[in-house]
Tab-separated table of C-alpha atoms in Angstrom:
chain	number	residue	atom	x	y	z
A	1019	MET	CA	-10.280	-11.930	-22.723
A	1020	LEU	CA	-6.127	-12.338	-23.846
A	1021	SER	CA	-6.168	-8.800	-25.171
A	1022	TYR	CA	-7.486	-7.428	-21.873
A	1023	ILE	CA	-4.855	-9.219	-20.028
A	1024	LEU	CA	-2.365	-8.163	-21.840
A	1025	SER	CA	-3.243	-4.189	-22.544
A	1026	LYS	CA	-3.661	-4.260	-18.516
A	1027	VAL	CA	0.151	-6.035	-17.978
A	1028	PHE	CA	1.234	-3.553	-20.812
A	1029	GLN	CA	-0.434	-0.262	-19.254
A	1030	THR	CA	0.831	-1.466	-15.694
A	1031	LEU	CA	4.589	-2.107	-17.349
A	1032	ALA	CA	4.197	1.412	-18.782
A	1033	THR	CA	3.388	3.183	-15.434
A	1034	PHE	CA	6.129	1.411	-13.994
A	1035	GLY	CA	9.061	2.392	-16.140
A	1036	LEU	CA	7.750	6.221	-16.047
A	1037	VAL	CA	7.413	6.290	-12.429
A	1038	VAL	CA	10.703	4.860	-11.787
A	1039	LEU	CA	11.854	7.348	-14.648
A	1040	GLY	CA	10.101	10.437	-12.955
A	1041	ALA	CA	11.931	9.321	-9.171
A	1042	PHE	CA	15.296	8.545	-10.960
A	1043	ALA	CA	14.893	12.145	-12.294
A	1044	MET	CA	13.713	14.018	-9.160
A	1045	LEU	CA	16.418	12.095	-6.856
A	1046	ARG	CA	19.272	13.642	-9.576
A	1047	LEU	CA	17.435	17.547	-9.400
A	1048	ALA	CA	16.556	17.146	-5.488
A	1049	PRO	CA	18.948	19.808	-3.481
A	1050	GLY	CA	21.804	17.882	-1.490
A	1051	ASP	CA	25.260	16.456	-2.683
A	1052	PRO	CA	25.741	12.743	-1.822
A	1053	ALA	CA	29.577	12.919	-2.838
A	1054	LEU	CA	29.608	16.004	-0.164
A	1055	ALA	CA	27.834	13.749	2.277
A	1056	GLN	CA	29.705	11.044	2.377
A	1057	ALA	CA	32.761	13.327	2.652
A	1058	GLY	CA	31.930	15.360	5.555
A	1059	VAL	CA	31.534	18.850	5.809
A	1060	ALA	CA	35.611	18.899	7.244
A	1061	ALA	CA	36.329	17.937	3.371
A	1062	ASN	CA	38.141	19.665	1.223
A	1063	ARG	CA	36.984	20.366	-2.644
A	1064	GLU	CA	39.450	18.090	-4.161
A	1065	GLN	CA	38.186	15.231	-1.996
A	1066	VAL	CA	34.616	15.728	-2.639
A	1067	GLU	CA	35.171	15.779	-6.496
A	1068	LEU	CA	37.515	12.825	-5.977
A	1069	ILE	CA	34.045	10.599	-4.526
A	1070	ARG	CA	31.811	12.207	-7.101
A	1071	GLU	CA	34.077	10.901	-9.608
A	1072	GLN	CA	33.795	7.268	-7.713
A	1073	MET	CA	30.322	7.315	-7.048
A	1074	GLY	CA	29.649	8.224	-10.969
A	1075	LEU	CA	27.731	11.375	-10.394
A	1076	ASN	CA	29.712	13.383	-12.640
A	1077	ARG	CA	28.577	11.584	-15.705
A	1078	PRO	CA	25.504	12.946	-17.697
A	1079	PHE	CA	21.994	12.229	-16.709
A	1080	THR	CA	21.330	10.269	-19.399
A	1081	GLU	CA	24.527	7.807	-19.149
A	1082	GLN	CA	23.429	7.099	-15.100
A	1083	LEU	CA	19.991	6.403	-16.201
A	1084	TRP	CA	21.158	3.805	-19.176
A	1085	GLU	CA	23.012	2.108	-16.520
A	1086	TRP	CA	20.797	1.770	-13.828
A	1087	PHE	CA	18.255	0.656	-15.964
A	1088	SER	CA	20.439	-2.325	-17.360
A	1089	GLY	CA	21.715	-3.463	-13.860
A	1090	ALA	CA	17.634	-3.330	-12.844
A	1091	PHE	CA	16.763	-5.466	-15.315
A	1092	THR	CA	19.080	-8.106	-14.167
A	1093	GLY	CA	18.415	-7.358	-10.524
A	1094	ASP	CA	21.113	-5.567	-9.688
A	1095	LEU	CA	20.308	-2.209	-8.118
A	1096	GLY	CA	23.825	-1.124	-7.131
A	1097	VAL	CA	25.402	-0.830	-3.954
A	1098	SER	CA	24.630	1.814	-1.156
A	1099	TYR	CA	26.591	4.894	-1.133
A	1100	ALA	CA	26.951	4.516	3.036
A	1101	ASP	CA	27.990	1.126	3.219
A	1102	GLY	CA	29.052	-0.670	-0.156
A	1103	ALA	CA	25.991	-3.367	0.931
A	1104	LYS	CA	24.021	-4.558	-2.366
A	1105	VAL	CA	20.820	-2.195	-2.187
A	1106	THR	CA	19.072	-5.886	-3.061
A	1107	GLU	CA	20.248	-7.253	0.242
A	1108	VAL	CA	19.588	-3.949	2.069
A	1109	ILE	CA	16.271	-3.824	0.829
A	1110	GLY	CA	15.437	-8.029	1.470
A	1111	THR	CA	16.459	-6.699	5.416
A	1112	HIS	CA	13.587	-4.350	5.419
A	1113	VAL	CA	10.560	-6.250	3.438
A	1114	GLY	CA	9.608	-8.529	6.168
A	1115	PRO	CA	8.388	-5.871	8.552
A	1116	THR	CA	6.450	-3.755	5.954
A	1117	LEU	CA	4.512	-7.215	4.820
A	1118	GLN	CA	3.926	-8.221	8.054
A	1119	LEU	CA	2.390	-4.430	8.415
A	1120	VAL	CA	0.583	-4.649	5.516
A	1121	ALA	CA	-0.819	-8.216	6.139
A	1122	LEU	CA	-2.443	-7.612	9.611
A	1123	THR	CA	-4.076	-4.458	8.112
A	1124	THR	CA	-5.352	-5.910	5.186
A	1125	ALA	CA	-6.918	-9.166	7.648
A	1126	LEU	CA	-8.399	-6.838	9.865
A	1127	THR	CA	-9.866	-4.183	7.280
A	1128	ILE	CA	-11.730	-7.508	5.332
A	1129	LEU	CA	-12.740	-8.871	8.860
A	1130	LEU	CA	-14.262	-5.448	9.585
A	1131	CYS	CA	-15.792	-3.904	6.532
A	1132	VAL	CA	-17.659	-6.455	5.212
A	1133	PRO	CA	-19.653	-7.033	8.274
A	1134	LEU	CA	-19.689	-3.800	8.774
A	1135	GLY	CA	-21.007	-3.072	5.161
A	1136	ILE	CA	-23.299	-5.613	5.589
A	1137	TRP	CA	-25.062	-4.353	8.323
A	1138	THR	CA	-25.298	-1.217	7.915
A	1139	ALA	CA	-26.749	-2.147	4.329
A	1140	VAL	CA	-29.800	-4.544	5.744
A	1141	GLY	CA	-29.641	-3.762	9.228
A	1142	THR	CA	-33.159	-1.401	10.032
A	1143	SER	CA	-31.984	-0.719	13.525
A	1144	ARG	CA	-31.701	3.046	14.841
A	1145	ALA	CA	-27.535	1.287	15.873
A	1146	ALA	CA	-27.076	0.441	12.509
A	1147	ARG	CA	-27.845	3.611	10.880
A	1148	TRP	CA	-26.140	5.377	13.547
A	1149	LEU	CA	-22.835	3.286	13.394
A	1150	GLY	CA	-22.826	3.235	9.450
A	1151	ASN	CA	-23.081	6.969	9.371
A	1152	THR	CA	-20.468	7.886	12.225
A	1153	VAL	CA	-17.953	5.339	11.038
A	1154	THR	CA	-18.227	6.308	7.184
A	1155	VAL	CA	-18.535	9.959	7.990
A	1156	LEU	CA	-15.385	9.958	10.588
A	1157	GLY	CA	-12.859	7.847	9.374
A	1158	PRO	CA	-11.867	9.090	5.576
A	1159	ALA	CA	-11.974	12.604	7.563
A	1160	VAL	CA	-8.921	11.518	10.029
A	1161	PRO	CA	-5.687	11.158	8.358
A	1162	ASN	CA	-3.671	7.854	8.861
A	1163	PHE	CA	-0.894	9.514	10.625
A	1164	VAL	CA	-3.231	11.561	12.996
A	1165	VAL	CA	-4.863	8.280	14.210
A	1166	GLY	CA	-1.497	6.673	14.424
A	1167	ILE	CA	-0.259	9.925	16.684
A	1168	MET	CA	-3.133	10.006	19.034
A	1169	LEU	CA	-2.845	6.211	19.276
A	1170	VAL	CA	0.806	7.031	20.226
A	1171	LEU	CA	-0.162	9.388	22.869
A	1172	ILE	CA	-2.684	7.414	24.332
A	1173	PHE	CA	-0.749	4.004	24.529
A	1174	GLY	CA	2.581	5.848	25.910
A	1175	TRP	CA	1.289	8.436	27.704
A	1176	LEU	CA	-2.011	8.245	28.909
A	1177	VAL	CA	-2.665	4.373	29.846
A	1178	PRO	CA	1.396	2.999	29.288
A	1179	GLY	CA	1.745	-0.803	29.464
A	1180	ILE	CA	-1.306	-2.325	27.361
A	1181	LEU	CA	0.328	-2.592	24.613
A	1182	PRO	CA	3.833	-1.551	22.755
A	1183	TYR	CA	3.641	1.744	20.837
A	1184	TYR	CA	7.213	1.053	19.842
A	1185	GLY	CA	9.256	-1.188	18.433
A	1186	TYR	CA	8.966	-3.987	15.972
A	1187	VAL	CA	9.082	-8.070	16.957
A	1188	SER	CA	9.015	-10.142	14.048
A	1189	VAL	CA	6.195	-13.042	13.873
A	1190	ARG	CA	9.005	-15.186	13.229
A	1191	GLU	CA	10.454	-15.194	16.573
A	1192	ASP	CA	7.032	-14.711	18.478
A	1193	PHE	CA	3.615	-14.720	17.070
A	1194	PHE	CA	1.981	-12.475	20.186
A	1195	GLY	CA	4.704	-10.303	20.286
A	1196	ALA	CA	4.764	-9.537	16.434
A	1197	LEU	CA	1.049	-9.047	16.908
A	1198	SER	CA	1.363	-6.830	19.724
A	1199	HIS	CA	3.556	-4.727	18.525
A	1200	THR	CA	2.212	-4.522	14.989
A	1201	ILE	CA	-1.500	-3.709	16.232
A	1202	LEU	CA	-1.561	-0.216	16.873
A	1203	PRO	CA	0.075	0.814	12.930
A	1204	ALA	CA	-2.042	-1.278	11.779
A	1205	LEU	CA	-4.894	0.138	13.532
A	1206	ALA	CA	-3.731	3.787	12.294
A	1207	LEU	CA	-3.508	2.142	8.394
A	1208	MET	CA	-6.403	0.701	8.138
A	1209	THR	CA	-8.681	3.557	9.587
A	1210	SER	CA	-9.699	5.635	6.626
A	1211	GLY	CA	-9.737	2.395	4.440
A	1212	VAL	CA	-11.990	0.058	6.711
A	1213	ALA	CA	-14.737	3.264	6.847
A	1214	ILE	CA	-14.483	3.951	2.481
A	1215	ILE	CA	-15.221	0.543	1.607
A	1216	ALA	CA	-17.797	-0.570	4.181
A	1217	ARG	CA	-19.459	2.840	2.826
A	1218	VAL	CA	-18.994	1.800	-0.835
A	1219	LEU	CA	-19.897	-1.920	0.191
A	1220	ARG	CA	-22.875	-0.838	1.604
A	1221	ALA	CA	-24.152	1.698	-1.235
A	1222	SER	CA	-23.244	-1.511	-3.632
A	1223	ILE	CA	-25.638	-3.884	-1.795
A	1224	ILE	CA	-28.189	-1.230	-1.256
A	1225	GLU	CA	-28.108	-0.716	-5.376
A	1226	THR	CA	-28.434	-4.748	-5.858
A	1227	LEU	CA	-31.335	-5.272	-3.371
A	1228	ASN	CA	-33.158	-3.567	-6.277
A	1229	ASP	CA	-31.766	-5.349	-8.791
A	1230	ASP	CA	-34.582	-7.817	-10.908
A	1231	PHE	CA	-32.766	-11.130	-10.216
A	1232	VAL	CA	-33.126	-10.338	-6.105
A	1233	PHE	CA	-37.051	-10.294	-6.347
A	1234	VAL	CA	-37.222	-13.422	-8.631
A	1235	GLY	CA	-35.025	-15.266	-6.462
A	1236	THR	CA	-37.501	-13.731	-3.499
A	1237	ALA	CA	-40.449	-14.803	-5.513
A	1238	LEU	CA	-38.723	-18.402	-5.781
A	1239	GLY	CA	-38.230	-18.746	-2.720
A	1240	VAL	CA	-34.794	-18.536	-1.574
A	1241	PRO	CA	-34.012	-17.596	1.657
A	1242	PRO	CA	-32.919	-14.431	2.224
A	1243	ARG	CA	-29.713	-15.245	4.053
A	1244	ARG	CA	-28.330	-17.255	1.360
A	1245	LEU	CA	-29.686	-14.661	-1.354
A	1246	LEU	CA	-27.253	-12.058	0.028
A	1247	TRP	CA	-24.388	-14.163	1.025
A	1248	THR	CA	-24.068	-15.632	-2.468
A	1249	ASP	CA	-25.797	-13.385	-5.439
A	1250	VAL	CA	-26.065	-10.331	-3.861
A	1251	LEU	CA	-22.800	-10.250	-1.942
A	1252	ARG	CA	-20.652	-11.165	-4.599
A	1253	ASN	CA	-22.033	-8.609	-7.161
A	1254	SER	CA	-21.777	-5.860	-4.564
A	1255	LEU	CA	-18.190	-6.595	-3.791
A	1256	VAL	CA	-16.898	-5.589	-7.532
A	1257	ALA	CA	-16.842	-2.212	-6.885
A	1258	ALA	CA	-15.658	-2.690	-2.957
A	1259	THR	CA	-12.414	-4.889	-4.785
A	1260	THR	CA	-11.423	-1.705	-6.961
A	1261	VAL	CA	-11.580	0.747	-3.504
A	1262	PHE	CA	-9.535	-2.330	-2.056
A	1263	GLY	CA	-7.085	-2.294	-4.377
A	1264	LEU	CA	-6.905	1.729	-3.794
A	1265	PHE	CA	-6.737	1.178	-0.215
A	1266	LEU	CA	-4.197	-1.415	-0.719
A	1267	GLY	CA	-1.341	0.797	-2.189
A	1268	VAL	CA	-2.545	3.495	0.247
A	1269	ALA	CA	-1.536	1.318	2.682
A	1270	LEU	CA	2.183	0.828	1.099
A	1271	SER	CA	2.407	4.394	1.048
A	1272	GLY	CA	1.146	5.235	3.958
A	1273	SER	CA	3.355	2.823	5.854
A	1274	VAL	CA	6.911	5.417	4.947
A	1275	VAL	CA	5.170	8.127	7.796
A	1276	LEU	CA	3.696	5.005	10.050
A	1277	GLU	CA	6.682	3.103	9.889
A	1278	ASN	CA	8.846	6.203	11.717
A	1279	ALA	CA	6.435	7.323	13.901
A	1280	PHE	CA	5.841	3.172	15.603
A	1281	GLY	CA	9.741	2.565	14.911
A	1282	ILE	CA	9.015	-0.327	12.500
A	1283	PRO	CA	11.868	-0.745	10.182
A	1284	GLY	CA	10.531	-1.568	7.161
A	1285	LEU	CA	10.732	-0.350	3.532
A	1286	GLY	CA	9.044	3.439	4.643
A	1287	ALA	CA	11.758	3.821	7.196
A	1288	LEU	CA	14.084	2.777	5.111
A	1289	LEU	CA	13.230	5.319	2.094
A	1290	VAL	CA	13.175	8.073	4.396
A	1291	ASP	CA	16.551	7.380	6.025
A	1292	SER	CA	18.370	6.539	2.838
A	1293	PHE	CA	16.885	10.053	1.231
A	1294	ASP	CA	17.849	11.713	4.288
A	1295	ASP	CA	21.710	10.313	3.924
A	1296	ARG	CA	21.799	10.977	0.175
A	1297	ASP	CA	21.603	7.449	-0.442
A	1298	TYR	CA	20.442	7.850	-4.212
A	1299	PRO	CA	20.874	3.771	-4.858
A	1300	VAL	CA	18.794	2.458	-1.863
A	1301	THR	CA	16.061	5.451	-2.249
A	1302	ILE	CA	15.208	4.500	-6.364
A	1303	GLY	CA	15.480	0.773	-5.447
A	1304	THR	CA	12.783	1.142	-2.368
A	1305	THR	CA	10.990	3.317	-4.602
A	1306	LEU	CA	10.971	0.728	-7.363
A	1307	VAL	CA	9.808	-1.662	-4.708
A	1308	ILE	CA	7.103	0.410	-3.689
A	1309	VAL	CA	5.726	1.620	-6.742
A	1310	ALA	CA	5.808	-2.153	-8.108
A	1311	ALA	CA	4.216	-3.272	-5.185
A	1312	VAL	CA	1.436	-0.938	-5.975
A	1313	LEU	CA	0.638	-1.182	-9.776
A	1314	LEU	CA	0.966	-5.021	-9.151
A	1315	VAL	CA	-2.133	-4.733	-6.535
A	1316	ASN	CA	-4.177	-2.728	-9.233
A	1317	LEU	CA	-3.276	-5.054	-11.567
A	1318	VAL	CA	-4.673	-8.087	-9.839
A	1319	VAL	CA	-7.879	-6.021	-8.844
A	1320	ASP	CA	-8.411	-5.192	-12.491
A	1321	LEU	CA	-8.303	-9.058	-13.403
A	1322	LEU	CA	-10.412	-10.107	-10.404
A	1323	TYR	CA	-13.092	-7.649	-12.013
A	1324	LEU	CA	-13.759	-10.842	-14.500
A	1325	VAL	CA	-13.755	-14.130	-11.534
A	1326	LEU	CA	-16.210	-11.738	-8.924
A	1327	ALA	CA	-18.882	-10.331	-11.792
A	1328	PRO	CA	-19.015	-11.922	-15.305
A	1329	ARG	CA	-21.255	-9.461	-16.234
A	1330	VAL	CA	-17.817	-6.930	-15.724
A	1331	ARG	CA	-16.892	-8.594	-19.101
A	1332	PHE	CA	-19.646	-6.821	-21.296
A	1333	ASP	CA	-19.190	-4.080	-19.846
A	1334	LEU	CA	-15.506	-3.768	-20.410
A	1335	GLY	CA	-16.249	-5.330	-24.161
A	1336	VAL	CA	-14.373	-8.525	-23.016
A	1337	SER	CA	-14.744	-11.637	-24.856
A	1338	SER	CA	-14.384	-14.781	-23.194
């Protein structure tokens, strides 16, 4: 098992390094000149060259890359081109709003998709089948940003005053205010995730219900409700957990668009603003944090397989 865990950690670190390296290279190749952006359109060529030299942009790419990686390993991501503030401090002021949004999205997704998956799998009523088919078909078909725009139009124009559709309130300042300001972007983020996870969970439960241990348990007189909530659900969660891990990654990356639409000053909004300003240190630092969060979630999901269903260890060739 230790070798399996170490191999997953190594794969995660290798992927992280490659993604950050690619992002660093793409920023250097992207159109636009950070020195010109800082100097302004009225600056002459000598002034722009002086600023470029101060930023270190006239040095070879490999030298810039080595300096950045050396600093990143010690927790130094450089300083912002815009105001000279430390990148770690700039990112730190924007982490809270994103965590608040993703935490509420995650909680609502779990609260909805698990009962929905179970109900549509074991429910025999026409309403259960209709709801299951409608949600699982429409949910993935509508992109998150489209749902976000629809919510902004509905609560900002058709029925204004019910829920705030723009702005941010920290949960540490006002819990209910934070909840009301975060609920709409969270609904936009979770729409496709709930539909996909519920569909996967529904299919997995139906498949598990045909396993031999279910027939044996039923023959031995185990109550159906107890059998469903313990053995069946536990085995069915393996597939749903995989999709849930992917969904969290999509939620983190999807917040880049929705944070701007709903006026949330999180990492997504910071990434867009810093790229528009050609503030490369903040852009690459924010990218690093988002990529690290996504890969960490995927690593945790891979390790959860070993806990949720011991039989997966045999499928993966993992010995305890």
